[in-house]
Amino acid sequence: MSHLQRHSGPQMSSKKRFLVTLYSPTTLLAAWMPLFSVTLFHYLTSHEWIEAHDVLRRLYYLPIVVGAVQGGLRGGIFFAAVVTLAYIPHAFFMPHHLDPAKGIEKILEIGIYLLLGAIAGYLADKERKQRQRLEVALGEREALQTQLVRAGRLSALGQTVAGIAHEIKNPLHSLLGTSEIVDPVIPKDCEERKLWEIHVSEIKRLQNVAERFLSFARPSDAQMQPLDLREVAGRVQSLYGAQARQTDIELQSEISSSPVAVRGDRDLLAQLAINIFINAERALAHTQNRQGIIRFTVGATLRDDSIQAFLRIENNGPPVDVGHVEDIFDPFYSGTDSTGLGLSISSRIAQQHDGFIDVANDGLGVAFTFYLPAISEAELDTSNQESEDTQ
Ligand SMILES: Nc1ncnc2c1ncn2[C@@H]1O[C@H](COP(=O)(O)OP(=O)(O)O)[C@@H](O)[C@H]1O
Ligand SMILES: [Mg+2]
């Protein structure tokens, strides 16, 4: 299960497809069987019956074309060669069962077998490649469509949310201001003091929520620069590591030993990782009698023919509800009573970086992986050099 993932089905290599073709039911029925029967009839039919031999020689086209359609260029040439081998003794060497055609006709016929196999195979390969390209393009289009729908929903919601959050923020500000004035008036040891403290902390909580909603509605522009993705993981660990250990969560790291160069915005990437990390931490609160683990992995991998850097955060908590895998990236969707904005903000940051977030119930239990295009290490070095020079 995945999110905003570019789909491209598994593609068989042409060699493997050829080998599979040799014993596929279609080939057995439509290539091998005609080949054997035509050969048999050829050998058994009296050489005086010239018309029958003319037809039989041409019936050999069938297994060659089927082989080409099924196995491409390799299949076409292979079946043309088998047909030729089956035909040659009958054409030239068996005195009592000789094909009555002229020698030159028979040689030309063999030429046609090989040519037919090659041309039909070439065309079949070309057609197959085109179909694969179309399938990949279609998959990408579907993924893009999902992204656009989500982006549209985000921007409509964003405007509404920004309006509401803004309206709420101003009165909250006054409430907090007045509470600061009132605070010293309330005696430290009176009974109402506790209620008052709840009052003030709830105002602060509301202010935090309004702040989050605003940051969701008004995404900051990304300041892209070459950076090492390992630093992002390091920053999240140093910010939240102590807190995690306090709640008895074990942090593990599998960080690449060489730099993982990407182009990105340090703060936004940290925000993305923090959102995923906090979710992992909260999910672990529900694991009883088991050591909670959160594991960071940073590296690079080949995906869809390009090198992708990735940052994975896994935890051994309960699985993500399979029926809601797509929903969890929607704004305001929450499996708990939280704001439900974390993953939608992260997903938008991923898009700003030409990347995507993949979620799967595997690894330690639940794994969120953020993929983005890798850049060359040289670009990272140049950028570091430049920033040192300007200092
Ligand atoms: N690591 C995880 N394990 C299990 N469920 C998760 C995990 N991360 C996210 N989820 C599910 O996705 C939902 C949405 O997450 P998020 O967008 O961050 O919103 P919030 O954290 O405010 O609920 C969560 O409420 C939870 O149900
Ligand atoms: Mg969250």
CSV table of C-alpha atoms and ligand atoms in Angstrom, one decimal:
chain,number,residue,atom,x,y,z
A,1,MET,CA,0.0,0.0,0.0
A,2,SER,CA,1.4,3.3,-0.9
A,3,HIS,CA,0.7,6.9,-1.3
A,4,LEU,CA,1.5,9.1,-4.3
A,5,GLN,CA,3.6,6.4,-5.6
A,6,ARG,CA,4.5,6.2,-9.3
A,7,HIS,CA,3.2,2.9,-10.4
A,8,SER,CA,5.0,0.8,-13.0
A,9,GLY,CA,4.3,-2.9,-13.1
A,10,PRO,CA,7.1,-5.4,-12.9
A,11,GLN,CA,8.6,-5.8,-16.4
A,12,MET,CA,10.1,-9.0,-17.6
A,13,SER,CA,13.4,-8.9,-19.5
A,14,SER,CA,13.1,-9.9,-23.1
A,15,LYS,CA,15.4,-12.9,-22.5
A,16,LYS,CA,13.2,-14.2,-19.7
A,17,ARG,CA,10.0,-13.6,-21.7
A,18,PHE,CA,11.5,-15.6,-24.5
A,19,LEU,CA,12.3,-18.6,-22.2
A,20,VAL,CA,8.8,-18.5,-20.7
A,21,THR,CA,7.4,-18.3,-24.2
A,22,LEU,CA,8.9,-21.6,-25.2
A,23,TYR,CA,6.6,-23.6,-23.0
A,24,SER,CA,3.6,-21.3,-22.5
A,25,PRO,CA,0.3,-23.0,-23.3
A,26,THR,CA,-0.4,-20.6,-26.3
A,27,THR,CA,3.0,-21.5,-27.8
A,28,LEU,CA,2.5,-25.2,-27.2
A,29,LEU,CA,-0.9,-25.1,-28.9
A,30,ALA,CA,-0.4,-22.5,-31.7
A,31,ALA,CA,3.3,-22.9,-32.5
A,32,TRP,CA,4.8,-26.3,-31.5
A,33,MET,CA,1.7,-28.3,-32.4
A,34,PRO,CA,1.3,-26.9,-36.0
A,35,LEU,CA,5.1,-27.2,-36.4
A,36,PHE,CA,5.0,-30.9,-35.6
A,37,SER,CA,1.9,-31.6,-37.6
A,38,VAL,CA,3.1,-29.7,-40.7
A,39,THR,CA,6.4,-31.5,-40.6
A,40,LEU,CA,4.7,-34.8,-40.2
A,41,PHE,CA,2.3,-34.2,-43.2
A,42,HIS,CA,5.2,-32.9,-45.2
A,43,TYR,CA,7.2,-36.1,-44.7
A,44,LEU,CA,4.2,-38.4,-45.2
A,45,THR,CA,2.6,-36.7,-48.2
A,46,SER,CA,3.6,-38.3,-51.5
A,47,HIS,CA,6.1,-36.1,-53.5
A,48,GLU,CA,3.8,-36.3,-56.5
A,49,TRP,CA,1.2,-34.2,-54.9
A,50,ILE,CA,2.9,-30.8,-55.6
A,51,GLU,CA,0.0,-28.5,-54.5
A,52,ALA,CA,-0.1,-30.1,-51.1
A,53,HIS,CA,3.6,-29.5,-50.6
A,54,ASP,CA,3.1,-25.8,-51.7
A,55,VAL,CA,0.5,-25.3,-49.0
A,56,LEU,CA,2.4,-27.2,-46.3
A,57,ARG,CA,5.5,-25.2,-46.9
A,58,ARG,CA,3.5,-22.0,-46.3
A,59,LEU,CA,1.7,-23.4,-43.3
A,60,TYR,CA,5.1,-23.2,-41.6
A,61,TYR,CA,4.5,-19.4,-41.4
A,62,LEU,CA,2.0,-20.0,-38.6
A,63,PRO,CA,4.4,-21.2,-35.9
A,64,ILE,CA,7.0,-18.6,-36.8
A,65,VAL,CA,4.4,-15.7,-36.5
A,66,VAL,CA,3.0,-17.1,-33.2
A,67,GLY,CA,6.6,-17.5,-31.9
A,68,ALA,CA,7.4,-13.9,-32.8
A,69,VAL,CA,4.2,-12.4,-31.3
A,70,GLN,CA,4.8,-14.4,-28.1
A,71,GLY,CA,8.6,-14.1,-27.7
A,72,GLY,CA,9.6,-11.0,-29.7
A,73,LEU,CA,12.7,-11.0,-32.0
A,74,ARG,CA,14.2,-13.9,-30.1
A,75,GLY,CA,11.0,-16.0,-30.4
A,76,GLY,CA,10.6,-15.2,-34.1
A,77,ILE,CA,14.1,-16.1,-35.1
A,78,PHE,CA,14.1,-19.2,-32.8
A,79,PHE,CA,11.0,-20.6,-34.4
A,80,ALA,CA,12.2,-19.8,-37.9
A,81,ALA,CA,15.4,-21.7,-37.1
A,82,VAL,CA,13.5,-24.7,-35.8
A,83,VAL,CA,11.2,-24.7,-38.9
A,84,THR,CA,14.3,-24.5,-41.1
A,85,LEU,CA,15.9,-27.4,-39.3
A,86,ALA,CA,12.8,-29.5,-39.5
A,87,TYR,CA,12.4,-28.7,-43.2
A,88,ILE,CA,16.0,-29.0,-44.5
A,89,PRO,CA,16.2,-32.9,-44.5
A,90,HIS,CA,12.9,-33.1,-46.3
A,91,ALA,CA,13.9,-30.4,-48.8
A,92,PHE,CA,17.3,-31.6,-49.8
A,93,PHE,CA,18.4,-34.9,-48.3
A,94,MET,CA,15.7,-37.6,-48.3
A,95,PRO,CA,15.4,-39.2,-51.7
A,96,HIS,CA,12.1,-40.9,-51.1
A,97,HIS,CA,10.4,-38.0,-49.4
A,98,LEU,CA,11.8,-35.1,-51.2
A,99,ASP,CA,9.8,-31.9,-51.5
A,100,PRO,CA,9.1,-31.7,-55.2
A,101,ALA,CA,9.7,-27.9,-55.5
A,102,LYS,CA,12.8,-26.6,-57.4
A,103,GLY,CA,16.0,-26.1,-55.3
A,104,ILE,CA,16.0,-22.3,-55.7
A,105,GLU,CA,12.3,-22.2,-54.5
A,106,LYS,CA,13.2,-24.1,-51.4
A,107,ILE,CA,16.2,-21.9,-50.6
A,108,LEU,CA,14.0,-18.8,-51.1
A,109,GLU,CA,11.4,-20.3,-48.8
A,110,ILE,CA,13.9,-20.8,-46.0
A,111,GLY,CA,15.0,-17.2,-46.5
A,112,ILE,CA,11.4,-16.1,-46.1
A,113,TYR,CA,11.1,-18.1,-42.9
A,114,LEU,CA,14.1,-16.3,-41.4
A,115,LEU,CA,13.0,-12.9,-42.6
A,116,LEU,CA,9.4,-13.4,-41.4
A,117,GLY,CA,10.6,-14.4,-38.0
A,118,ALA,CA,12.9,-11.4,-37.7
A,119,ILE,CA,10.4,-8.8,-39.0
A,120,ALA,CA,7.4,-10.2,-37.1
A,121,GLY,CA,9.6,-10.4,-33.9
A,122,TYR,CA,10.9,-6.9,-34.3
A,123,LEU,CA,7.4,-5.5,-34.8
A,124,ALA,CA,6.1,-7.4,-31.8
A,125,ASP,CA,8.9,-6.1,-29.6
A,126,LYS,CA,8.3,-2.6,-30.8
A,127,GLU,CA,4.6,-2.9,-30.0
A,128,ARG,CA,5.3,-4.3,-26.6
A,129,LYS,CA,7.7,-1.5,-25.7
A,130,GLN,CA,5.1,1.1,-26.8
A,131,ARG,CA,2.5,-0.5,-24.6
A,132,GLN,CA,4.8,-0.5,-21.6
A,133,ARG,CA,5.6,3.1,-22.1
A,134,LEU,CA,1.8,3.9,-22.3
A,135,GLU,CA,1.2,1.9,-19.1
A,136,VAL,CA,3.9,3.8,-17.2
A,137,ALA,CA,2.6,7.1,-18.6
A,138,LEU,CA,-0.9,6.2,-17.5
A,139,GLY,CA,0.3,5.3,-14.0
A,140,GLU,CA,2.1,8.6,-13.7
A,141,ARG,CA,-1.0,10.4,-14.9
A,142,GLU,CA,-3.2,8.7,-12.3
A,143,ALA,CA,-0.7,9.6,-9.5
A,144,LEU,CA,-0.7,13.2,-10.7
A,145,GLN,CA,-4.4,13.3,-10.8
A,146,THR,CA,-4.6,12.1,-7.1
A,147,GLN,CA,-2.1,14.8,-6.2
A,148,LEU,CA,-4.0,17.5,-8.0
A,149,VAL,CA,-7.3,16.5,-6.4
A,150,ARG,CA,-5.6,16.6,-3.0
A,151,ALA,CA,-3.8,19.9,-3.8
A,152,GLY,CA,-7.2,21.4,-4.8
A,153,ARG,CA,-8.8,20.3,-1.6
A,154,LEU,CA,-5.9,21.6,0.3
A,155,SER,CA,-6.0,25.1,-1.2
A,156,ALA,CA,-9.8,25.4,-0.7
A,157,LEU,CA,-9.6,24.2,2.8
A,158,GLY,CA,-6.5,26.3,3.4
A,159,GLN,CA,-8.3,29.6,2.7
A,160,THR,CA,-11.2,28.7,5.0
A,161,VAL,CA,-8.9,27.5,7.7
A,162,ALA,CA,-6.6,30.6,7.5
A,163,GLY,CA,-9.7,32.9,7.8
A,164,ILE,CA,-10.9,31.1,10.9
A,165,ALA,CA,-7.5,30.7,12.6
A,166,HIS,CA,-6.8,34.4,12.0
A,167,GLU,CA,-10.2,35.4,13.5
A,168,ILE,CA,-9.5,33.2,16.6
A,169,LYS,CA,-5.9,34.3,17.1
A,170,ASN,CA,-6.7,38.0,17.8
A,171,PRO,CA,-9.2,37.4,20.6
A,172,LEU,CA,-6.9,34.7,22.0
A,173,HIS,CA,-4.1,37.3,22.1
A,174,SER,CA,-6.3,39.7,24.1
A,175,LEU,CA,-7.4,36.8,26.4
A,176,LEU,CA,-3.8,35.9,27.2
A,177,GLY,CA,-2.9,39.6,27.7
A,178,THR,CA,-5.7,40.2,30.2
A,179,SER,CA,-4.9,36.9,32.0
A,180,GLU,CA,-1.3,38.1,32.5
A,181,ILE,CA,-2.7,41.2,34.2
A,182,VAL,CA,-5.2,39.3,36.3
A,183,ASP,CA,-2.7,36.6,37.3
A,184,PRO,CA,-0.9,38.4,40.1
A,185,VAL,CA,-4.3,39.4,41.7
A,186,ILE,CA,-5.2,35.7,42.3
A,187,PRO,CA,-3.6,34.6,45.5
A,188,LYS,CA,-1.2,31.7,45.2
A,189,ASP,CA,-2.8,29.5,47.8
A,190,CYS,CA,-6.5,30.0,47.2
A,191,GLU,CA,-8.7,27.2,45.9
A,192,GLU,CA,-9.6,28.9,42.7
A,193,ARG,CA,-5.9,29.1,41.7
A,194,LYS,CA,-5.9,25.6,40.1
A,195,LEU,CA,-9.0,26.5,38.0
A,196,TRP,CA,-7.3,29.7,36.9
A,197,GLU,CA,-4.1,27.8,35.8
A,198,ILE,CA,-6.3,25.4,33.7
A,199,HIS,CA,-7.9,28.5,32.2
A,200,VAL,CA,-4.6,30.0,31.2
A,201,SER,CA,-3.1,26.7,29.9
A,202,GLU,CA,-6.2,26.1,27.8
A,203,ILE,CA,-5.8,29.5,26.2
A,204,LYS,CA,-2.2,28.7,25.4
A,205,ARG,CA,-3.2,25.3,23.9
A,206,LEU,CA,-5.8,27.0,21.7
A,207,GLN,CA,-3.1,29.5,20.5
A,208,ASN,CA,-0.9,26.5,19.6
A,209,VAL,CA,-3.7,24.9,17.6
A,210,ALA,CA,-4.4,28.2,15.8
A,211,GLU,CA,-0.7,28.6,15.0
A,212,ARG,CA,-0.6,25.1,13.5
A,213,PHE,CA,-3.7,25.7,11.4
A,214,LEU,CA,-2.1,28.9,10.1
A,215,SER,CA,1.1,27.1,9.2
A,216,PHE,CA,-1.0,24.5,7.4
A,217,ALA,CA,-2.9,27.2,5.5
A,218,ARG,CA,0.0,29.4,4.6
A,219,PRO,CA,2.9,27.0,3.6
A,220,SER,CA,6.2,28.8,3.7
A,221,ASP,CA,8.2,28.9,0.4
A,222,ALA,CA,10.9,26.4,0.2
A,223,GLN,CA,14.5,27.7,0.4
A,224,MET,CA,16.1,25.0,-1.7
A,225,GLN,CA,19.8,24.2,-1.3
A,226,PRO,CA,22.0,21.2,-1.6
A,227,LEU,CA,22.2,19.3,1.7
A,228,ASP,CA,22.9,16.0,3.3
A,229,LEU,CA,19.7,14.1,4.2
A,230,ARG,CA,21.6,12.5,7.1
A,231,GLU,CA,21.6,15.9,8.8
A,232,VAL,CA,17.8,16.0,8.8
A,233,ALA,CA,17.6,12.7,10.6
A,234,GLY,CA,20.3,13.8,13.0
A,235,ARG,CA,18.5,17.0,13.8
A,236,VAL,CA,15.2,15.3,14.6
A,237,GLN,CA,17.0,12.8,16.8
A,238,SER,CA,18.8,15.5,18.7
A,239,LEU,CA,15.6,17.5,19.1
A,240,TYR,CA,13.3,14.7,20.2
A,241,GLY,CA,15.7,11.9,21.2
A,242,ALA,CA,15.8,12.8,24.9
A,243,GLN,CA,12.0,13.1,25.1
A,244,ALA,CA,11.6,9.7,23.4
A,245,ARG,CA,14.1,8.0,25.8
A,246,GLN,CA,12.3,9.5,28.8
A,247,THR,CA,9.1,7.6,27.6
A,248,ASP,CA,11.2,4.4,27.3
A,249,ILE,CA,11.4,4.3,23.6
A,250,GLU,CA,14.5,2.9,22.0
A,251,LEU,CA,15.9,4.9,19.1
A,252,GLN,CA,17.8,3.0,16.4
A,253,SER,CA,19.7,4.4,13.4
A,254,GLU,CA,20.8,2.9,10.1
A,255,ILE,CA,22.4,5.8,8.5
A,256,SER,CA,24.4,5.6,5.3
A,257,SER,CA,28.2,6.0,5.9
A,258,SER,CA,28.5,8.4,2.9
A,259,PRO,CA,26.6,11.6,2.4
A,260,VAL,CA,23.1,11.4,0.9
A,261,ALA,CA,23.0,14.5,-1.2
A,262,VAL,CA,19.6,16.1,-2.0
A,263,ARG,CA,18.3,19.5,-2.9
A,264,GLY,CA,15.9,20.7,-0.2
A,265,ASP,CA,14.8,23.1,2.5
A,266,ARG,CA,16.4,22.2,5.9
A,267,ASP,CA,13.5,23.4,8.0
A,268,LEU,CA,10.7,22.0,5.9
A,269,LEU,CA,12.4,18.6,5.7
A,270,ALA,CA,12.9,18.6,9.5
A,271,GLN,CA,9.2,19.5,9.9
A,272,LEU,CA,8.3,16.6,7.6
A,273,ALA,CA,10.4,14.2,9.6
A,274,ILE,CA,9.2,15.5,13.0
A,275,ASN,CA,5.5,15.0,12.0
A,276,ILE,CA,6.2,11.4,11.1
A,277,PHE,CA,8.3,10.9,14.2
A,278,ILE,CA,5.7,12.3,16.6
A,279,ASN,CA,3.1,10.0,15.0
A,280,ALA,CA,5.4,7.1,15.6
A,281,GLU,CA,6.0,8.1,19.2
A,282,ARG,CA,2.2,8.4,19.8
A,283,ALA,CA,1.5,5.1,18.1
A,284,LEU,CA,4.0,3.4,20.5
A,285,ALA,CA,2.0,4.7,23.5
A,286,HIS,CA,-0.5,1.9,22.6
A,287,THR,CA,2.1,-0.9,22.7
A,288,GLN,CA,1.9,-2.5,26.1
A,289,ASN,CA,4.4,-5.0,27.5
A,290,ARG,CA,6.7,-4.4,24.6
A,291,GLN,CA,9.8,-2.3,24.1
A,292,GLY,CA,8.9,0.5,21.8
A,293,ILE,CA,11.4,1.1,19.0
A,294,ILE,CA,11.7,3.9,16.5
A,295,ARG,CA,14.3,3.3,13.7
A,296,PHE,CA,15.7,6.0,11.4
A,297,THR,CA,17.1,4.8,8.0
A,298,VAL,CA,18.8,7.2,5.6
A,299,GLY,CA,20.2,6.1,2.2
A,300,ALA,CA,19.8,6.1,-1.5
A,301,THR,CA,18.3,3.5,-3.8
A,302,LEU,CA,17.5,2.9,-7.5
A,303,ARG,CA,13.7,3.5,-8.3
A,304,ASP,CA,12.1,3.9,-11.7
A,305,ASP,CA,15.6,4.2,-13.3
A,306,SER,CA,16.7,7.1,-11.2
A,307,ILE,CA,18.6,7.4,-7.9
A,308,GLN,CA,16.3,8.4,-5.1
A,309,ALA,CA,17.4,9.4,-1.6
A,310,PHE,CA,15.2,8.2,1.2
A,311,LEU,CA,14.5,8.8,4.9
A,312,ARG,CA,12.6,6.1,6.6
A,313,ILE,CA,11.0,6.2,10.0
A,314,GLU,CA,9.7,2.9,11.3
A,315,ASN,CA,8.1,1.9,14.6
A,316,ASN,CA,6.9,-1.4,16.1
A,317,GLY,CA,3.4,-0.1,17.0
A,318,PRO,CA,0.1,-1.4,15.7
A,319,PRO,CA,-0.4,-1.3,11.9
A,320,VAL,CA,-2.0,1.6,10.1
A,321,ASP,CA,-5.6,0.9,9.4
A,322,VAL,CA,-5.5,-0.6,5.8
A,323,GLY,CA,-8.9,0.9,5.0
A,324,HIS,CA,-7.6,4.4,5.7
A,325,VAL,CA,-4.2,4.4,4.1
A,326,GLU,CA,-5.2,7.1,1.6
A,327,ASP,CA,-7.2,9.1,4.2
A,328,ILE,CA,-4.3,9.6,6.7
A,329,PHE,CA,-2.7,12.1,4.3
A,330,ASP,CA,-5.9,14.1,4.1
A,331,PRO,CA,-6.1,17.3,6.1
A,332,PHE,CA,-8.1,16.9,9.4
A,333,TYR,CA,-8.2,13.1,9.1
A,334,SER,CA,-7.1,11.8,12.5
A,335,GLY,CA,-7.4,8.3,13.9
A,336,THR,CA,-7.1,10.0,17.3
A,337,ASP,CA,-8.6,13.2,18.6
A,338,SER,CA,-5.7,15.3,17.2
A,339,THR,CA,-5.8,17.9,14.5
A,340,GLY,CA,-5.0,15.5,11.7
A,341,LEU,CA,-2.7,18.0,9.9
A,342,GLY,CA,0.7,16.4,10.4
A,343,LEU,CA,0.8,14.1,7.4
A,344,SER,CA,-1.0,16.4,5.1
A,345,ILE,CA,1.6,19.1,5.8
A,346,SER,CA,4.3,16.4,5.4
A,347,SER,CA,2.8,15.3,2.1
A,348,ARG,CA,2.8,18.8,0.8
A,349,ILE,CA,6.4,19.3,1.8
A,350,ALA,CA,7.3,16.0,0.0
A,351,GLN,CA,5.6,17.4,-3.2
A,352,GLN,CA,7.6,20.7,-2.8
A,353,HIS,CA,10.7,18.5,-3.0
A,354,ASP,CA,9.5,16.5,-6.0
A,355,GLY,CA,9.2,13.5,-3.7
A,356,PHE,CA,6.5,11.4,-2.2
A,357,ILE,CA,5.8,9.5,1.0
A,358,ASP,CA,5.3,5.8,1.0
A,359,VAL,CA,3.6,4.1,3.9
A,360,ALA,CA,3.6,0.3,4.5
A,361,ASN,CA,2.8,-2.1,7.3
A,362,ASP,CA,6.2,-3.7,7.2
A,363,GLY,CA,9.7,-3.4,8.6
A,364,LEU,CA,9.4,-3.0,12.3
A,365,GLY,CA,5.6,-2.7,12.0
A,366,VAL,CA,4.8,0.6,10.4
A,367,ALA,CA,7.2,2.2,8.0
A,368,PHE,CA,6.9,5.7,6.5
A,369,THR,CA,9.5,6.4,3.8
A,370,PHE,CA,10.1,9.7,2.2
A,371,TYR,CA,11.7,9.5,-1.3
A,372,LEU,CA,13.2,12.5,-3.2
A,373,PRO,CA,15.6,12.8,-6.1
A,374,ALA,CA,19.2,12.4,-5.1
A,375,ILE,CA,21.8,14.8,-6.5
A,376,SER,CA,25.5,14.3,-7.0
A,377,GLU,CA,27.8,14.5,-4.0
A,378,ALA,CA,30.0,17.0,-6.0
A,379,GLU,CA,27.1,19.5,-6.0
A,380,LEU,CA,26.9,19.2,-2.2
A,381,ASP,CA,30.6,19.7,-1.9
A,382,THR,CA,30.5,22.8,-4.1
A,383,SER,CA,27.7,24.3,-2.1
A,384,ASN,CA,29.5,23.7,1.2
A,385,GLN,CA,32.6,25.2,-0.3
A,386,GLU,CA,30.7,28.3,-1.4
A,387,SER,CA,29.1,28.8,2.0
A,388,GLU,CA,32.5,28.5,3.7
A,389,ASP,CA,34.0,31.1,1.3
A,390,THR,CA,31.2,33.6,2.1
A,391,GLN,CA,31.8,33.3,5.9
B,1,LIG,N1,3.2,5.5,12.8
B,1,LIG,C1,1.8,5.4,12.7
B,1,LIG,N2,1.3,4.3,13.2
B,1,LIG,C2,-0.1,4.1,13.1
B,1,LIG,N3,-0.9,5.0,12.6
B,1,LIG,C3,-0.4,6.2,12.2
B,1,LIG,C4,1.0,6.4,12.2
B,1,LIG,N4,1.2,7.7,11.7
B,1,LIG,C5,0.0,8.2,11.4
B,1,LIG,N5,-1.0,7.3,11.7
B,1,LIG,C6,-2.4,7.5,11.5
B,1,LIG,O1,-2.6,8.6,10.6
B,1,LIG,C7,-3.4,9.6,11.2
B,1,LIG,C8,-3.1,11.0,10.7
B,1,LIG,O2,-1.9,11.4,11.1
B,1,LIG,P1,-1.6,13.0,11.1
B,1,LIG,O3,-1.9,13.6,9.8
B,1,LIG,O4,-0.2,13.2,11.6
B,1,LIG,O5,-2.7,13.6,12.1
B,1,LIG,P2,-2.7,13.4,13.7
B,1,LIG,O6,-1.4,13.0,14.2
B,1,LIG,O7,-3.0,14.8,14.2
B,1,LIG,O8,-3.8,12.5,14.0
B,1,LIG,C9,-3.2,9.4,12.7
B,1,LIG,O9,-4.2,9.9,13.5
B,1,LIG,C10,-3.1,7.9,12.8
B,1,LIG,O10,-4.4,7.3,12.8
B,2,MG,MG,0.4,13.8,13.6
